[in-house]
PDB file of C-alpha atoms and ligand atoms in Angstrom:
ATOM      1  CA  MET A   6      86.571  67.712 107.819  1.00 56.00           C
ATOM      2  CA  ILE A   7      89.318  65.291 106.831  1.00 56.00           C
ATOM      3  CA  ASN A   8      90.118  67.542 103.898  1.00 66.00           C
ATOM      4  CA  ASN A   9      90.170  70.579 106.149  1.00 71.00           C
ATOM      5  CA  ASN A  10      92.527  68.862 108.588  1.00 73.00           C
ATOM      6  CA  ARG A  11      94.836  67.784 105.781  1.00 75.00           C
ATOM      7  CA  GLN A  12      94.795  71.291 104.353  1.00 75.00           C
ATOM      8  CA  ALA A  13      95.498  72.782 107.793  1.00 73.00           C
ATOM      9  CA  LEU A  14      98.439  70.398 108.246  1.00 73.00           C
ATOM     10  CA  GLU A  15      99.832  71.328 104.827  1.00 75.00           C
ATOM     11  CA  ILE A  16      99.562  75.033 105.674  1.00 73.00           C
ATOM     12  CA  LEU A  17     101.253  74.515 109.044  1.00 68.00           C
ATOM     13  CA  THR A  18     104.042  72.506 107.378  1.00 68.00           C
ATOM     14  CA  TRP A  19     104.483  75.264 104.813  1.00 71.00           C
ATOM     15  CA  TYR A  20     104.702  77.889 107.567  1.00 64.00           C
ATOM     16  CA  HIS A  21     107.170  75.764 109.532  1.00 60.00           C
ATOM     17  CA  ASP A  22     109.404  75.264 106.479  1.00 60.00           C
ATOM     18  CA  ALA A  23     109.329  79.020 105.963  1.00 58.00           C
ATOM     19  CA  GLY A  24     110.621  79.538 109.517  1.00 55.00           C
ATOM     20  CA  VAL A  25     107.346  80.399 111.219  1.00 58.00           C
ATOM     21  CA  ASP A  26     107.688  77.908 114.020  1.00 58.00           C
ATOM     22  CA  GLU A  27     106.160  79.612 117.021  1.00 57.00           C
ATOM     23  CA  ALA A  28     102.747  80.776 118.093  1.00 55.00           C
ATOM     24  CA  VAL A  29     102.823  84.432 118.999  1.00 50.00           C
ATOM     25  CA  SER A  30      99.349  84.938 120.343  1.00 46.00           C
ATOM     26  CA  ASP A  31      97.237  83.467 123.095  1.00 42.00           C
ATOM     27  CA  TYR A  32      94.544  83.070 120.488  1.00 45.00           C
ATOM     28  CA  SER A  33      94.468  80.858 117.454  1.00 50.00           C
ATOM     29  CA  THR A  34      92.362  81.714 114.461  1.00 49.00           C
ATOM     30  CA  ASP A  35      90.171  79.108 112.829  1.00 51.00           C
ATOM     31  CA  PHE A  36      90.412  80.139 109.198  1.00 46.00           C
ATOM     32  CA  PHE A  37      88.088  77.304 108.216  1.00 48.00           C
ATOM     33  CA  ALA A  38      85.217  78.512 110.309  1.00 51.00           C
ATOM     34  CA  LYS A  39      82.067  79.332 108.298  1.00 48.00           C
ATOM     35  CA  ASN A  40      83.566  80.700 105.122  1.00 43.00           C
ATOM     36  CA  GLU A  41      86.628  78.814 103.919  1.00 38.00           C
ATOM     37  CA  THR A  42      87.680  81.486 101.483  1.00 37.00           C
ATOM     38  CA  SER A  43      87.458  84.567 103.648  1.00 36.00           C
ATOM     39  CA  ALA A  44      89.996  85.195 106.408  1.00 37.00           C
ATOM     40  CA  ALA A  45      87.944  88.226 107.329  1.00 35.00           C
ATOM     41  CA  THR A  46      85.149  86.002 108.607  1.00 33.00           C
ATOM     42  CA  ALA A  47      87.494  83.663 110.480  1.00 34.00           C
ATOM     43  CA  LYS A  48      86.514  82.746 114.002  1.00 35.00           C
ATOM     44  CA  VAL A  49      88.941  83.519 116.813  1.00 35.00           C
ATOM     45  CA  VAL A  50      89.325  80.588 119.198  1.00 35.00           C
ATOM     46  CA  LYS A  51      90.792  80.937 122.681  1.00 33.00           C
ATOM     47  CA  ALA A  52      93.710  78.551 122.967  1.00 33.00           C
ATOM     48  CA  THR A  53      94.175  76.630 126.206  1.00 35.00           C
ATOM     49  CA  PRO A  54      96.746  76.921 127.570  1.00 37.00           C
ATOM     50  CA  PRO A  55      98.435  79.950 125.955  1.00 36.00           C
ATOM     51  CA  ALA A  56     101.174  79.088 123.469  1.00 38.00           C
ATOM     52  CA  LYS A  57     104.487  78.289 125.118  1.00 35.00           C
ATOM     53  CA  PRO A  58     107.795  79.358 123.619  1.00 34.00           C
ATOM     54  CA  SER A  59     109.496  76.541 121.738  1.00 34.00           C
ATOM     55  CA  LEU A  60     112.583  74.443 122.524  1.00 33.00           C
ATOM     56  CA  GLY A  61     114.713  75.357 125.485  1.00 31.00           C
ATOM     57  CA  HIS A  62     113.206  78.714 126.234  1.00 34.00           C
ATOM     58  CA  LYS A  63     114.382  79.830 129.589  1.00 35.00           C
ATOM     59  CA  PRO A  64     111.757  81.002 132.027  1.00 36.00           C
ATOM     60  CA  SER A  65     111.835  84.739 131.949  1.00 37.00           C
ATOM     61  CA  ALA A  66     110.237  87.730 133.513  1.00 39.00           C
ATOM     62  CA  PRO A  67     106.711  88.361 132.260  1.00 41.00           C
ATOM     63  CA  ALA A  68     106.885  89.851 128.789  1.00 40.00           C
ATOM     64  CA  ARG A  69     106.174  93.493 128.317  1.00 45.00           C
ATOM     65  CA  ALA A  70     103.303  93.888 125.930  1.00 47.00           C
ATOM     66  CA  PRO A  71     105.243  93.383 122.673  1.00 47.00           C
ATOM     67  CA  GLN A  72     103.204  95.948 120.794  1.00 50.00           C
ATOM     68  CA  ALA A  73     103.138  98.568 123.564  1.00 47.00           C
ATOM     69  CA  SER A  74     104.376 101.150 121.152  1.00 48.00           C
ATOM     70  CA  SER A  75     103.325 104.561 122.290  1.00 61.00           C
ATOM     71  CA  VAL A  76     105.877 107.071 121.075  1.00 64.00           C
ATOM     72  CA  LEU A  77     106.405 108.207 124.644  1.00 68.00           C
ATOM     73  CA  GLU A  78     107.165 104.748 125.950  1.00 73.00           C
ATOM     74  CA  ALA A  79     109.547 103.990 123.074  1.00 76.00           C
ATOM     75  CA  GLY A  80     111.317 107.294 123.714  1.00 83.00           C
ATOM     76  CA  GLU A  81     111.694 106.641 127.436  1.00 88.00           C
ATOM     77  CA  THR A  82     112.911 103.085 126.944  1.00 91.00           C
ATOM     78  CA  ALA A  83     115.311 104.199 124.217  1.00 91.00           C
ATOM     79  CA  ASN A  84     116.713 106.801 126.639  1.00 93.00           C
ATOM     80  CA  GLU A  85     117.232 104.114 129.245  1.00 93.00           C
ATOM     81  CA  ALA A  86     118.901 101.962 126.568  1.00 96.00           C
ATOM     82  CA  ARG A  87     121.139 104.849 125.508  1.00 96.00           C
ATOM     83  CA  LEU A  88     122.401 105.450 129.046  1.00 96.00           C
ATOM     84  CA  LEU A  89     123.042 101.746 129.541  1.00 97.00           C
ATOM     85  CA  ALA A  90     124.777 101.344 126.172  1.00 98.00           C
ATOM     86  CA  GLN A  91     126.915 104.457 126.588  1.00 97.00           C
ATOM     87  CA  SER A  92     128.140 103.273 129.972  1.00 97.00           C
ATOM     88  CA  ALA A  93     129.660 100.172 128.335  1.00 98.00           C
ATOM     89  CA  LYS A  94     133.387 100.600 127.856  1.00 98.00           C
ATOM     90  CA  THR A  95     134.012  97.264 126.120  1.00 98.00           C
ATOM     91  CA  LEU A  96     132.060  94.788 123.990  1.00 98.00           C
ATOM     92  CA  GLU A  97     131.885  92.495 127.017  1.00 98.00           C
ATOM     93  CA  ASP A  98     130.333  95.355 129.063  1.00 98.00           C
ATOM     94  CA  LEU A  99     127.861  95.977 126.264  1.00 98.00           C
ATOM     95  CA  LYS A 100     126.845  92.322 126.123  1.00 98.00           C
ATOM     96  CA  THR A 101     126.299  92.366 129.886  1.00 98.00           C
ATOM     97  CA  ALA A 102     124.266  95.565 129.576  1.00 98.00           C
ATOM     98  CA  LEU A 103     122.042  93.942 126.961  1.00 98.00           C
ATOM     99  CA  GLU A 104     121.597  90.887 129.143  1.00 97.00           C
ATOM    100  CA  GLN A 105     120.346  93.182 131.901  1.00 96.00           C
ATOM    101  CA  PHE A 106     118.094  95.263 129.655  1.00 97.00           C
ATOM    102  CA  ASP A 107     114.386  94.389 129.823  1.00 96.00           C
ATOM    103  CA  GLY A 108     113.078  97.155 127.581  1.00 96.00           C
ATOM    104  CA  CYS A 109     112.592  95.039 124.455  1.00 97.00           C
ATOM    105  CA  GLY A 110     109.718  92.549 124.431  1.00 97.00           C
ATOM    106  CA  LEU A 111     111.650  90.229 122.079  1.00 98.00           C
ATOM    107  CA  LYS A 112     113.841  89.158 124.986  1.00 98.00           C
ATOM    108  CA  ALA A 113     110.886  87.338 126.529  1.00 97.00           C
ATOM    109  CA  THR A 114     110.308  85.060 123.547  1.00 97.00           C
ATOM    110  CA  ALA A 115     113.963  84.536 122.590  1.00 98.00           C
ATOM    111  CA  THR A 116     116.043  81.585 123.753  1.00 98.00           C
ATOM    112  CA  ASN A 117     119.328  83.479 123.761  1.00 98.00           C
ATOM    113  CA  LEU A 118     120.739  86.922 123.329  1.00 98.00           C
ATOM    114  CA  VAL A 119     122.544  86.988 119.984  1.00 98.00           C
ATOM    115  CA  PHE A 120     125.432  89.401 120.351  1.00 98.00           C
ATOM    116  CA  GLY A 121     128.152  90.044 117.755  1.00 98.00           C
ATOM    117  CA  ASP A 122     130.712  87.489 116.630  1.00 98.00           C
ATOM    118  CA  GLY A 123     134.183  87.914 115.197  1.00 98.00           C
ATOM    119  CA  ALA A 124     137.216  90.070 115.772  1.00 98.00           C
ATOM    120  CA  ALA A 125     136.683  92.938 118.211  1.00 98.00           C
ATOM    121  CA  ASP A 126     139.332  94.955 116.336  1.00 98.00           C
ATOM    122  CA  ALA A 127     138.035  94.088 112.861  1.00 98.00           C
ATOM    123  CA  ARG A 128     138.530  96.552 110.012  1.00 98.00           C
ATOM    124  CA  ILE A 129     135.120  95.575 108.676  1.00 98.00           C
ATOM    125  CA  MET A 130     131.734  95.092 110.340  1.00 98.00           C
ATOM    126  CA  PHE A 131     128.728  93.306 108.778  1.00 98.00           C
ATOM    127  CA  ILE A 132     125.316  94.218 110.180  1.00 98.00           C
ATOM    128  CA  GLY A 133     122.211  92.143 109.473  1.00 98.00           C
ATOM    129  CA  GLU A 134     118.621  92.450 110.597  1.00 98.00           C
ATOM    130  CA  ALA A 135     117.898  90.084 113.479  1.00 98.00           C
ATOM    131  CA  PRO A 136     118.660  86.506 114.492  1.00 98.00           C
ATOM    132  CA  GLY A 137     116.696  83.605 113.041  1.00 98.00           C
ATOM    133  CA  SER A 138     115.923  80.263 114.605  1.00 98.00           C
ATOM    134  CA  ASP A 139     119.444  78.745 114.400  1.00 98.00           C
ATOM    135  CA  GLU A 140     121.021  81.929 115.746  1.00 98.00           C
ATOM    136  CA  ASP A 141     118.488  82.030 118.578  1.00 98.00           C
ATOM    137  CA  ILE A 142     119.376  78.474 119.580  1.00 98.00           C
ATOM    138  CA  GLN A 143     123.150  78.912 119.310  1.00 98.00           C
ATOM    139  CA  GLY A 144     123.345  82.509 120.548  1.00 98.00           C
ATOM    140  CA  LEU A 145     125.543  83.494 117.593  1.00 98.00           C
ATOM    141  CA  PRO A 146     124.762  85.660 114.548  1.00 98.00           C
ATOM    142  CA  PHE A 147     124.537  84.232 111.041  1.00 98.00           C
ATOM    143  CA  VAL A 148     125.050  80.545 111.781  1.00 98.00           C
ATOM    144  CA  GLY A 149     122.023  79.177 109.888  1.00 98.00           C
ATOM    145  CA  ARG A 150     121.726  78.680 106.124  1.00 98.00           C
ATOM    146  CA  SER A 151     122.104  82.359 105.305  1.00 98.00           C
ATOM    147  CA  GLY A 152     125.066  82.586 107.688  1.00 98.00           C
ATOM    148  CA  GLN A 153     126.773  79.678 105.964  1.00 98.00           C
ATOM    149  CA  LEU A 154     126.322  81.476 102.659  1.00 98.00           C
ATOM    150  CA  LEU A 155     127.695  84.666 104.233  1.00 98.00           C
ATOM    151  CA  ASP A 156     130.753  82.737 105.463  1.00 98.00           C
ATOM    152  CA  ARG A 157     131.391  81.493 101.913  1.00 98.00           C
ATOM    153  CA  MET A 158     131.015  85.012 100.532  1.00 98.00           C
ATOM    154  CA  LEU A 159     133.504  86.304 103.116  1.00 98.00           C
ATOM    155  CA  VAL A 160     136.048  83.625 102.257  1.00 98.00           C
ATOM    156  CA  ALA A 161     135.756  84.607  98.584  1.00 98.00           C
ATOM    157  CA  ILE A 162     137.242  88.024  99.447  1.00 98.00           C
ATOM    158  CA  GLY A 163     139.750  86.776 102.011  1.00 98.00           C
ATOM    159  CA  LEU A 164     137.654  87.409 105.133  1.00 98.00           C
ATOM    160  CA  ASP A 165     136.352  85.232 107.946  1.00 98.00           C
ATOM    161  CA  ARG A 166     135.250  85.556 111.554  1.00 98.00           C
ATOM    162  CA  GLN A 167     138.858  85.951 112.677  1.00 98.00           C
ATOM    163  CA  ASN A 168     139.213  89.255 110.834  1.00 98.00           C
ATOM    164  CA  ALA A 169     135.629  90.498 110.390  1.00 98.00           C
ATOM    165  CA  TYR A 170     132.920  91.344 112.928  1.00 98.00           C
ATOM    166  CA  ILE A 171     129.320  90.209 112.337  1.00 98.00           C
ATOM    167  CA  THR A 172     126.240  91.389 114.189  1.00 98.00           C
ATOM    168  CA  ASN A 173     122.593  92.444 113.847  1.00 98.00           C
ATOM    169  CA  VAL A 174     120.510  95.562 114.437  1.00 98.00           C
ATOM    170  CA  ILE A 175     118.275  93.517 116.757  1.00 98.00           C
ATOM    171  CA  PRO A 176     119.924  91.076 119.200  1.00 98.00           C
ATOM    172  CA  TRP A 177     116.894  88.857 119.913  1.00 98.00           C
ATOM    173  CA  ARG A 178     114.938  86.742 117.466  1.00 98.00           C
ATOM    174  CA  PRO A 179     111.561  88.174 116.463  1.00 98.00           C
ATOM    175  CA  PRO A 180     109.024  85.308 116.789  1.00 97.00           C
ATOM    176  CA  GLY A 181     108.503  83.533 113.492  1.00 96.00           C
ATOM    177  CA  ASN A 182     111.254  85.699 111.948  1.00 96.00           C
ATOM    178  CA  ARG A 183     108.891  88.601 111.467  1.00 97.00           C
ATOM    179  CA  THR A 184     110.299  92.046 110.733  1.00 97.00           C
ATOM    180  CA  PRO A 185     111.112  93.924 113.950  1.00 97.00           C
ATOM    181  CA  THR A 186     108.584  96.614 114.832  1.00 96.00           C
ATOM    182  CA  PRO A 187     109.637 100.300 114.905  1.00 95.00           C
ATOM    183  CA  HIS A 188     109.331 100.172 118.713  1.00 95.00           C
ATOM    184  CA  GLU A 189     111.701  97.191 118.947  1.00 97.00           C
ATOM    185  CA  THR A 190     114.150  98.816 116.575  1.00 97.00           C
ATOM    186  CA  ALA A 191     114.051 102.117 118.463  1.00 96.00           C
ATOM    187  CA  VAL A 192     114.799 100.545 121.835  1.00 97.00           C
ATOM    188  CA  CYS A 193     117.583  98.315 120.478  1.00 97.00           C
ATOM    189  CA  ARG A 194     119.187 101.046 118.381  1.00 97.00           C
ATOM    190  CA  PRO A 195     121.464 102.524 121.090  1.00 97.00           C
ATOM    191  CA  PHE A 196     123.092  99.106 121.537  1.00 98.00           C
ATOM    192  CA  ILE A 197     124.013  98.637 117.885  1.00 98.00           C
ATOM    193  CA  ASP A 198     125.213 102.254 117.731  1.00 98.00           C
ATOM    194  CA  ARG A 199     127.483 101.607 120.715  1.00 98.00           C
ATOM    195  CA  GLN A 200     128.647  98.281 119.266  1.00 98.00           C
ATOM    196  CA  ILE A 201     129.788 100.154 116.159  1.00 98.00           C
ATOM    197  CA  GLU A 202     131.635 102.722 118.311  1.00 98.00           C
ATOM    198  CA  LEU A 203     133.368  99.991 120.310  1.00 98.00           C
ATOM    199  CA  VAL A 204     134.474  97.970 117.269  1.00 98.00           C
ATOM    200  CA  SER A 205     135.261 101.192 115.419  1.00 98.00           C
ATOM    201  CA  PRO A 206     135.634  99.513 112.006  1.00 98.00           C
ATOM    202  CA  GLU A 207     137.073 101.196 108.916  1.00 98.00           C
ATOM    203  CA  VAL A 208     134.010 100.178 106.916  1.00 98.00           C
ATOM    204  CA  ILE A 209     130.487  98.884 107.560  1.00 98.00           C
ATOM    205  CA  VAL A 210     128.441  96.599 105.312  1.00 98.00           C
ATOM    206  CA  PHE A 211     124.670  96.560 105.814  1.00 98.00           C
ATOM    207  CA  LEU A 212     123.130  93.230 104.890  1.00 98.00           C
ATOM    208  CA  GLY A 213     119.620  93.678 103.532  1.00 98.00           C
ATOM    209  CA  GLY A 214     116.975  96.353 103.425  1.00 98.00           C
ATOM    210  CA  VAL A 215     115.893  96.322 107.058  1.00 98.00           C
ATOM    211  CA  ALA A 216     119.416  96.956 108.379  1.00 98.00           C
ATOM    212  CA  ALA A 217     120.275  99.476 105.653  1.00 98.00           C
ATOM    213  CA  LYS A 218     117.064 101.484 106.005  1.00 98.00           C
ATOM    214  CA  GLU A 219     117.209 101.608 109.790  1.00 98.00           C
ATOM    215  CA  MET A 220     120.887 102.481 110.092  1.00 98.00           C
ATOM    216  CA  LEU A 221     120.949 104.940 107.197  1.00 98.00           C
ATOM    217  CA  ASP A 222     117.583 106.388 108.154  1.00 97.00           C
ATOM    218  CA  THR A 223     116.196 106.116 104.657  1.00 98.00           C
ATOM    219  CA  ALA A 224     113.072 104.760 103.022  1.00 98.00           C
ATOM    220  CA  THR A 225     114.929 103.893  99.811  1.00 98.00           C
ATOM    221  CA  GLY A 226     114.771 100.199  98.899  1.00 98.00           C
ATOM    222  CA  ILE A 227     117.823  97.959  99.096  1.00 98.00           C
ATOM    223  CA  LEU A 228     117.894  97.316  95.357  1.00 98.00           C
ATOM    224  CA  ARG A 229     118.554 101.023  94.868  1.00 98.00           C
ATOM    225  CA  LEU A 230     120.887 101.391  97.859  1.00 98.00           C
ATOM    226  CA  ARG A 231     123.106  98.376  97.218  1.00 98.00           C
ATOM    227  CA  GLY A 232     126.504  98.729  95.680  1.00 98.00           C
ATOM    228  CA  LYS A 233     126.692 102.483  96.327  1.00 98.00           C
ATOM    229  CA  TRP A 234     129.107 103.846  98.901  1.00 98.00           C
ATOM    230  CA  THR A 235     127.547 106.039 101.538  1.00 98.00           C
ATOM    231  CA  ASN A 236     128.387 107.199 105.073  1.00 98.00           C
ATOM    232  CA  PHE A 237     126.995 105.952 108.342  1.00 98.00           C
ATOM    233  CA  LYS A 238     126.950 108.838 110.805  1.00 97.00           C
ATOM    234  CA  GLY A 239     127.930 107.666 114.279  1.00 96.00           C
ATOM    235  CA  LYS A 240     127.894 109.917 117.342  1.00 93.00           C
ATOM    236  CA  ASP A 241     131.386 111.296 116.743  1.00 94.00           C
ATOM    237  CA  THR A 242     132.554 109.472 113.636  1.00 97.00           C
ATOM    238  CA  GLU A 243     131.399 108.892 110.074  1.00 98.00           C
ATOM    239  CA  TYR A 244     132.013 105.422 108.715  1.00 98.00           C
ATOM    240  CA  PRO A 245     132.167 104.527 105.008  1.00 98.00           C
ATOM    241  CA  ALA A 246     129.294 102.108 104.486  1.00 98.00           C
ATOM    242  CA  LEU A 247     128.100  99.832 101.730  1.00 98.00           C
ATOM    243  CA  PRO A 248     124.594  98.340 101.690  1.00 98.00           C
ATOM    244  CA  THR A 249     124.216  95.007  99.932  1.00 98.00           C
ATOM    245  CA  LEU A 250     121.611  92.274  99.579  1.00 98.00           C
ATOM    246  CA  HIS A 251     120.865  89.945 102.476  1.00 98.00           C
ATOM    247  CA  PRO A 252     122.191  86.368 102.095  1.00 98.00           C
ATOM    248  CA  ALA A 253     118.710  85.002 102.918  1.00 98.00           C
ATOM    249  CA  TYR A 254     117.422  86.872  99.859  1.00 98.00           C
ATOM    250  CA  LEU A 255     120.196  85.294  97.784  1.00 98.00           C
ATOM    251  CA  LEU A 256     119.079  81.846  98.913  1.00 98.00           C
ATOM    252  CA  ARG A 257     115.655  82.640  97.439  1.00 98.00           C
ATOM    253  CA  GLN A 258     116.980  84.529  94.396  1.00 97.00           C
ATOM    254  CA  PRO A 259     120.335  82.924  93.500  1.00 98.00           C
ATOM    255  CA  ALA A 260     120.534  84.874  90.234  1.00 97.00           C
ATOM    256  CA  GLN A 261     121.082  88.025  92.313  1.00 98.00           C
ATOM    257  CA  LYS A 262     124.385  86.676  93.634  1.00 98.00           C
ATOM    258  CA  ARG A 263     126.143  88.415  90.752  1.00 98.00           C
ATOM    259  CA  LEU A 264     125.065  91.791  92.198  1.00 98.00           C
ATOM    260  CA  VAL A 265     126.453  90.931  95.613  1.00 98.00           C
ATOM    261  CA  TRP A 266     129.635  89.626  94.043  1.00 98.00           C
ATOM    262  CA  SER A 267     130.211  93.037  92.494  1.00 98.00           C
ATOM    263  CA  ASP A 268     129.525  94.639  95.907  1.00 98.00           C
ATOM    264  CA  PHE A 269     132.021  92.301  97.552  1.00 98.00           C
ATOM    265  CA  ILE A 270     134.646  93.261  94.983  1.00 98.00           C
ATOM    266  CA  LEU A 271     134.101  96.896  96.057  1.00 98.00           C
ATOM    267  CA  ILE A 272     134.642  95.841  99.675  1.00 98.00           C
ATOM    268  CA  ARG A 273     137.884  94.041  98.804  1.00 98.00           C
ATOM    269  CA  GLN A 274     139.086  97.075  96.876  1.00 98.00           C
ATOM    270  CA  PHE A 275     138.282  99.306  99.845  1.00 98.00           C
ATOM    271  CA  LEU A 276     140.243  97.063 102.204  1.00 98.00           C
ATOM    272  CA  ASP A 277     143.122  97.043  99.739  1.00 97.00           C
ATOM    273  CA  GLY A 278     143.131 100.835  99.803  1.00 95.00           C
ATOM    274  CA  LYS A 279     141.830 101.111  96.258  1.00 78.00           C
ATOM    275  CA  LYS A 280     138.483 102.760  96.880  1.00 69.00           C
TER     276      LYS A 280
HETATM  277  N1  LIG B  22     119.494  86.910 109.320  1.00 82.75           N
HETATM  278  C1  LIG B  22     119.988  87.995 109.918  1.00 82.75           C
HETATM  279  O1  LIG B  22     119.707  89.130 109.526  1.00 82.75           O
HETATM  280  N2  LIG B  22     120.815  87.813 110.955  1.00 82.75           N
HETATM  281  C2  LIG B  22     121.166  86.621 111.400  1.00 82.75           C
HETATM  282  O2  LIG B  22     121.936  86.545 112.355  1.00 82.75           O
HETATM  283  C3  LIG B  22     120.641  85.485 110.740  1.00 82.75           C
HETATM  284  C4  LIG B  22     119.805  85.649 109.708  1.00 82.75           C
END
């Protein structure tokens, strides 16, 4: 028992260090029940009371079922999102529209909406996946460890948040930093599309596979996509776009920084008119 408790604590600590710091279900699973080696035989235990959101979560309207993902429902909610997003004439309007939008279940577990940051008239726009824990708390994109690395990468090619615009495909943190579901991505998509139209950058950089695959509508992996110029097709405009590796990946695989450095040189050349 003592061993089991110690092991459980070590596993929880490991999860926490990896960014999984919230319970996402009303049920906890006792993986030590009966057969210690088989998760398949684990016993599901009803938690009392249900897990509460962590630190500073504002009380919010009851969450929509996060996995309510019938194609029909996603389509209807995405239509609602599209109308709302298209009616926004400025970035401020769009932020307000997102604040009023209840069609994405992630809003219920997030602390803050994480909208874009940077220059509204930037020549270049960086688009990541979704906010993490630090972004959720501060309400700003890329302010945690990977954001600090991104800031250093920007400075290396003469950019910063005064002349670049930084945002995410998804504006609310997925619990435990999980990958957004297709339903969540579909209902948030009109807002990032509109954000691109409103900033109207000369060039877009997709940070990581989730952002690149969603926005370029491809199943190709980021290691194949990165470093190759492509076009992002907006409603009325095509934008030159460059996928590159996500800074969080670089924190885990520092040797890959050389690849991103070569991508950032391409970006600098583009901005200098040398593409
Ligand atoms: N990762 C992202 O994709 N976006 C953020 O804002 C932070 C981490």
